[in-house]
mmCIF file of C-alpha atoms in Angstrom:
data_model
loop_
_atom_site.group_PDB
_atom_site.id
_atom_site.type_symbol
_atom_site.label_atom_id
_atom_site.label_comp_id
_atom_site.label_asym_id
_atom_site.label_seq_id
_atom_site.Cartn_x
_atom_site.Cartn_y
_atom_site.Cartn_z
ATOM 1 C CA UNK A 1 29.013 25.372 9.481
ATOM 2 C CA UNK A 2 31.489 25.711 6.584
ATOM 3 C CA UNK A 3 35.063 24.674 7.325
ATOM 4 C CA UNK A 4 38.445 24.911 5.693
ATOM 5 C CA UNK A 5 39.617 21.461 4.652
ATOM 6 C CA UNK A 6 43.140 20.245 3.944
ATOM 7 C CA UNK A 7 44.590 17.139 2.322
ATOM 8 C CA UNK A 8 46.456 15.041 3.071
ATOM 9 C CA UNK A 9 46.390 15.013 6.845
ATOM 10 C CA UNK A 10 49.908 13.565 6.917
ATOM 11 C CA UNK A 11 52.537 13.583 4.173
ATOM 12 C CA UNK A 12 55.840 11.763 4.395
ATOM 13 C CA UNK A 13 58.476 12.549 1.785
ATOM 14 C CA UNK A 14 62.152 12.115 1.093
ATOM 15 C CA UNK A 15 64.478 15.100 1.275
ATOM 16 C CA UNK A 16 64.736 16.794 -2.106
ATOM 17 C CA UNK A 17 61.309 15.696 -3.275
ATOM 18 C CA UNK A 18 58.509 18.044 -4.240
ATOM 19 C CA UNK A 19 55.295 18.117 -2.243
ATOM 20 C CA UNK A 20 51.964 19.783 -2.849
ATOM 21 C CA UNK A 21 49.703 20.518 0.066
ATOM 22 C CA UNK A 22 46.087 21.136 -0.755
ATOM 23 C CA UNK A 23 43.447 23.286 0.848
ATOM 24 C CA UNK A 24 39.833 24.090 0.141
ATOM 25 C CA UNK A 25 39.006 27.447 1.737
ATOM 26 C CA UNK A 26 35.523 28.456 2.810
ATOM 27 C CA UNK A 27 33.677 29.155 -0.411
ATOM 28 C CA UNK A 28 32.779 32.843 -0.058
ATOM 29 C CA UNK A 29 36.111 33.892 1.440
ATOM 30 C CA UNK A 30 38.471 36.149 -0.449
ATOM 31 C CA UNK A 31 41.766 35.906 1.417
ATOM 32 C CA UNK A 32 43.834 32.771 1.770
ATOM 33 C CA UNK A 33 46.869 32.028 3.892
ATOM 34 C CA UNK A 34 49.471 29.413 4.629
ATOM 35 C CA UNK A 35 51.149 29.077 8.003
ATOM 36 C CA UNK A 36 53.512 26.521 9.414
ATOM 37 C CA UNK A 37 54.035 25.333 12.956
ATOM 38 C CA UNK A 38 57.119 23.384 13.899
ATOM 39 C CA UNK A 39 56.296 20.968 16.708
ATOM 40 C CA UNK A 40 55.970 22.793 20.016
ATOM 41 C CA UNK A 41 56.603 26.200 18.505
ATOM 42 C CA UNK A 42 54.523 29.160 17.442
ATOM 43 C CA UNK A 43 52.471 29.563 14.325
ATOM 44 C CA UNK A 44 54.547 31.240 11.603
ATOM 45 C CA UNK A 45 53.101 33.142 8.691
ATOM 46 C CA UNK A 46 54.211 32.063 5.223
ATOM 47 C CA UNK A 47 52.046 33.816 2.658
ATOM 48 C CA UNK A 48 48.741 35.501 1.994
ATOM 49 C CA UNK A 49 46.872 35.419 -1.312
ATOM 50 C CA UNK A 50 44.169 37.670 -2.636
ATOM 51 C CA UNK A 51 42.707 38.291 -6.050
ATOM 52 C CA UNK A 52 44.841 35.541 -7.577
ATOM 53 C CA UNK A 53 48.148 36.901 -6.431
ATOM 54 C CA UNK A 54 50.407 36.940 -3.404
ATOM 55 C CA UNK A 55 49.659 39.949 -1.228
ATOM 56 C CA UNK A 56 52.210 39.351 1.533
ATOM 57 C CA UNK A 57 54.933 36.833 2.239
ATOM 58 C CA UNK A 58 57.397 36.245 5.024
ATOM 59 C CA UNK A 59 61.116 35.602 4.934
ATOM 60 C CA UNK A 60 60.381 31.898 5.284
ATOM 61 C CA UNK A 61 58.560 31.879 1.945
ATOM 62 C CA UNK A 62 61.607 31.678 -0.287
ATOM 63 C CA UNK A 63 62.006 30.471 -3.862
ATOM 64 C CA UNK A 64 61.344 26.860 -2.970
ATOM 65 C CA UNK A 65 57.763 27.726 -2.029
ATOM 66 C CA UNK A 66 54.923 28.632 -4.353
ATOM 67 C CA UNK A 67 51.163 28.947 -4.065
ATOM 68 C CA UNK A 68 48.444 28.537 -6.595
ATOM 69 C CA UNK A 69 44.700 28.687 -6.881
ATOM 70 C CA UNK A 70 44.292 26.353 -9.851
ATOM 71 C CA UNK A 71 40.504 26.500 -9.880
ATOM 72 C CA UNK A 72 37.667 28.142 -8.009
ATOM 73 C CA UNK A 73 37.979 26.009 -4.928
ATOM 74 C CA UNK A 74 41.515 24.745 -4.274
ATOM 75 C CA UNK A 75 44.481 26.637 -2.845
ATOM 76 C CA UNK A 76 47.799 24.803 -2.934
ATOM 77 C CA UNK A 77 51.239 25.177 -1.402
ATOM 78 C CA UNK A 78 54.118 23.625 -3.291
ATOM 79 C CA UNK A 79 57.526 22.985 -1.801
ATOM 80 C CA UNK A 80 59.907 22.254 -4.654
ATOM 81 C CA UNK A 81 62.830 20.526 -2.977
ATOM 82 C CA UNK A 82 62.024 19.630 0.589
ATOM 83 C CA UNK A 83 64.574 19.920 3.370
ATOM 84 C CA UNK A 84 64.593 18.252 6.763
ATOM 85 C CA UNK A 85 63.740 21.575 8.390
ATOM 86 C CA UNK A 86 60.539 21.807 6.366
ATOM 87 C CA UNK A 87 59.056 19.160 8.644
ATOM 88 C CA UNK A 88 56.151 20.893 10.371
ATOM 89 C CA UNK A 89 52.402 21.204 10.514
ATOM 90 C CA UNK A 90 51.148 23.366 7.670
ATOM 91 C CA UNK A 91 47.896 25.214 8.222
ATOM 92 C CA UNK A 92 45.801 26.803 5.539
ATOM 93 C CA UNK A 93 43.395 29.579 6.547
ATOM 94 C CA UNK A 94 40.843 31.780 4.868
ATOM 95 C CA UNK A 95 39.057 34.962 5.761
ATOM 96 C CA UNK A 96 37.152 37.884 4.427
ATOM 97 C CA UNK A 97 33.780 38.946 3.341
ATOM 98 C CA UNK A 98 34.996 41.838 1.237
ATOM 99 C CA UNK A 99 35.876 43.948 4.272
ATOM 100 C CA UNK A 100 39.621 43.659 4.124
ATOM 101 C CA UNK A 101 42.175 41.480 5.804
ATOM 102 C CA UNK A 102 41.285 42.404 9.375
ATOM 103 C CA UNK A 103 38.776 39.648 9.795
ATOM 104 C CA UNK A 104 38.695 36.363 11.627
ATOM 105 C CA UNK A 105 40.787 33.715 9.973
ATOM 106 C CA UNK A 106 39.427 30.198 9.874
ATOM 107 C CA UNK A 107 42.087 27.548 10.016
ATOM 108 C CA UNK A 108 42.065 24.148 8.396
ATOM 109 C CA UNK A 109 42.987 21.025 10.369
ATOM 110 C CA UNK A 110 46.548 21.089 9.054
ATOM 111 C CA UNK A 111 48.829 18.798 7.088
ATOM 112 C CA UNK A 112 51.676 17.258 8.997
ATOM 113 C CA UNK A 113 54.694 17.139 6.692
ATOM 114 C CA UNK A 114 57.532 14.810 7.612
ATOM 115 C CA UNK A 115 60.720 15.037 5.565
ATOM 116 C CA UNK A 116 63.065 12.075 5.917
ATOM 117 C CA UNK B 1 57.738 43.542 10.335
ATOM 118 C CA UNK B 2 55.760 43.283 13.541
ATOM 119 C CA UNK B 3 57.342 41.748 16.641
ATOM 120 C CA UNK B 4 54.905 40.172 19.086
ATOM 121 C CA UNK B 5 56.088 39.018 22.490
ATOM 122 C CA UNK B 6 53.940 36.889 24.741
ATOM 123 C CA UNK B 7 54.233 36.060 28.449
ATOM 124 C CA UNK B 8 54.233 33.764 30.284
ATOM 125 C CA UNK B 9 55.208 30.750 28.202
ATOM 126 C CA UNK B 10 53.560 28.402 30.701
ATOM 127 C CA UNK B 11 50.848 29.044 33.254
ATOM 128 C CA UNK B 12 49.249 26.732 35.779
ATOM 129 C CA UNK B 13 46.184 27.753 37.771
ATOM 130 C CA UNK B 14 43.728 26.045 40.060
ATOM 131 C CA UNK B 15 40.275 25.463 38.683
ATOM 132 C CA UNK B 16 38.128 28.494 39.404
ATOM 133 C CA UNK B 17 41.033 30.922 39.527
ATOM 134 C CA UNK B 18 41.749 33.555 36.886
ATOM 135 C CA UNK B 19 44.429 33.421 34.224
ATOM 136 C CA UNK B 20 46.061 36.392 32.520
ATOM 137 C CA UNK B 21 48.266 36.267 29.440
ATOM 138 C CA UNK B 22 50.017 39.352 28.112
ATOM 139 C CA UNK B 23 51.326 40.344 24.714
ATOM 140 C CA UNK B 24 53.280 43.337 23.491
ATOM 141 C CA UNK B 25 53.662 44.457 19.917
ATOM 142 C CA UNK B 26 55.998 46.806 18.138
ATOM 143 C CA UNK B 27 54.099 48.286 15.204
ATOM 144 C CA UNK B 28 51.996 51.242 16.349
ATOM 145 C CA UNK B 29 49.971 50.949 13.134
ATOM 146 C CA UNK B 30 48.543 47.582 14.179
ATOM 147 C CA UNK B 31 44.781 47.737 14.589
ATOM 148 C CA UNK B 32 43.504 44.234 15.135
ATOM 149 C CA UNK B 33 44.449 41.828 17.899
ATOM 150 C CA UNK B 34 42.978 38.327 17.957
ATOM 151 C CA UNK B 35 43.541 35.542 20.465
ATOM 152 C CA UNK B 36 43.598 31.910 19.396
ATOM 153 C CA UNK B 37 43.222 28.745 21.426
ATOM 154 C CA UNK B 38 44.970 25.617 20.195
ATOM 155 C CA UNK B 39 44.247 22.285 21.791
ATOM 156 C CA UNK B 40 46.827 19.550 21.426
ATOM 157 C CA UNK B 41 47.057 18.354 17.845
ATOM 158 C CA UNK B 42 44.294 20.623 16.643
ATOM 159 C CA UNK B 43 43.973 23.808 14.638
ATOM 160 C CA UNK B 44 44.099 27.305 16.171
ATOM 161 C CA UNK B 45 40.633 28.676 16.782
ATOM 162 C CA UNK B 46 39.728 32.296 17.405
ATOM 163 C CA UNK B 47 38.302 32.866 20.870
ATOM 164 C CA UNK B 48 38.162 36.648 21.049
ATOM 165 C CA UNK B 49 39.492 39.674 19.207
ATOM 166 C CA UNK B 50 39.729 43.397 19.725
ATOM 167 C CA UNK B 51 40.130 46.353 17.416
ATOM 168 C CA UNK B 52 42.075 49.464 18.222
ATOM 169 C CA UNK B 53 39.012 51.666 18.632
ATOM 170 C CA UNK B 54 38.063 49.981 21.937
ATOM 171 C CA UNK B 55 39.971 49.326 25.133
ATOM 172 C CA UNK B 56 38.187 46.222 26.367
ATOM 173 C CA UNK B 57 35.961 43.466 25.093
ATOM 174 C CA UNK B 58 34.289 40.695 27.035
ATOM 175 C CA UNK B 59 32.651 37.426 26.071
ATOM 176 C CA UNK B 60 31.370 35.447 29.044
ATOM 177 C CA UNK B 61 34.456 34.260 30.973
ATOM 178 C CA UNK B 62 36.932 35.683 28.475
ATOM 179 C CA UNK B 63 37.996 39.312 28.150
ATOM 180 C CA UNK B 64 40.678 41.156 26.256
ATOM 181 C CA UNK B 65 42.117 44.548 27.136
ATOM 182 C CA UNK B 66 44.148 46.781 24.863
ATOM 183 C CA UNK B 67 46.486 49.622 25.724
ATOM 184 C CA UNK B 68 47.507 51.236 22.462
ATOM 185 C CA UNK B 69 49.767 53.773 24.122
ATOM 186 C CA UNK B 70 51.816 51.084 25.796
ATOM 187 C CA UNK B 71 51.354 48.697 22.869
ATOM 188 C CA UNK B 72 50.189 45.756 24.886
ATOM 189 C CA UNK B 73 47.058 43.660 25.129
ATOM 190 C CA UNK B 74 46.008 40.953 27.525
ATOM 191 C CA UNK B 75 43.724 37.946 27.669
ATOM 192 C CA UNK B 76 41.807 37.374 30.894
ATOM 193 C CA UNK B 77 40.053 34.093 31.641
ATOM 194 C CA UNK B 78 37.945 34.007 34.790
ATOM 195 C CA UNK B 79 36.550 30.991 36.634
ATOM 196 C CA UNK B 80 38.906 28.704 34.757
ATOM 197 C CA UNK B 81 37.833 25.167 33.954
ATOM 198 C CA UNK B 82 39.908 22.112 33.003
ATOM 199 C CA UNK B 83 38.713 22.422 29.400
ATOM 200 C CA UNK B 84 40.439 25.808 29.216
ATOM 201 C CA UNK B 85 43.746 23.921 29.231
ATOM 202 C CA UNK B 86 45.398 24.592 25.861
ATOM 203 C CA UNK B 87 48.007 26.746 24.180
ATOM 204 C CA UNK B 88 46.899 30.336 23.644
ATOM 205 C CA UNK B 89 48.395 32.553 20.963
ATOM 206 C CA UNK B 90 48.009 36.271 20.529
ATOM 207 C CA UNK B 91 48.439 37.838 17.100
ATOM 208 C CA UNK B 92 48.492 41.234 15.476
ATOM 209 C CA UNK B 93 48.731 43.115 12.197
ATOM 210 C CA UNK B 94 46.323 41.200 10.069
ATOM 211 C CA UNK B 95 47.109 38.123 12.154
ATOM 212 C CA UNK B 96 50.298 37.484 10.276
ATOM 213 C CA UNK B 97 52.372 37.677 13.384
ATOM 214 C CA UNK B 98 51.702 35.302 16.229
ATOM 215 C CA UNK B 99 53.091 35.385 19.740
ATOM 216 C CA UNK B 100 55.145 32.476 21.008
ATOM 217 C CA UNK B 101 52.216 30.916 22.824
ATOM 218 C CA UNK B 102 51.228 30.279 26.429
ATOM 219 C CA UNK B 103 50.562 26.760 27.596
ATOM 220 C CA UNK B 104 47.754 27.032 30.137
ATOM 221 C CA UNK B 105 47.057 24.154 32.512
ATOM 222 C CA UNK B 106 43.997 24.298 34.736
ATOM 223 C CA UNK B 107 44.379 21.943 37.677
ATOM 224 C CA UNK B 108 41.097 20.383 38.835
#
């Protein structure tokens, strides 16, 4: 069964550094998402992406965040200048078979980001 | 944006008993309500979902009910088993908004 994959599984960085988290969505999916989950807390929506542009974003997704689909398979989340409070698990998800956003989202295994 | 509240935050039941988790939402335009199960250290996985055109949906031991008038929906797990122990999240409005989670423990 196809799965969403994410790399790396764990990223450690110094405060102020840039990080890029990578995701490979399921190949025939059209909608892509990033979420974060601070340890022990709920899953928080960051951004959704469709047709090569951001379709929705939350208040968390400020100017230090950006997303890109650099080729036909990867979907990346960049954090320009990491802060301590960016430490969290970041989940990528994908969905859609051309029927709109109200479809099951398939989550990747997550990247645990630790900012020191 | 949507505001999703989930109760209880923790729930312990004896194996074989039923568990019920409730969520309320604020946006009356919401039409899709999934439930996710997240085991420790793992990704959220969809276990059941319901659309606004039905009031109840069942899949083996799991059921979800929806009351659009009252803007709440509930997850029902019957004949609970130890492997049901996990954190359960409800979500709404294109799944962008998750509830705060319920940590379910099934005691053997």
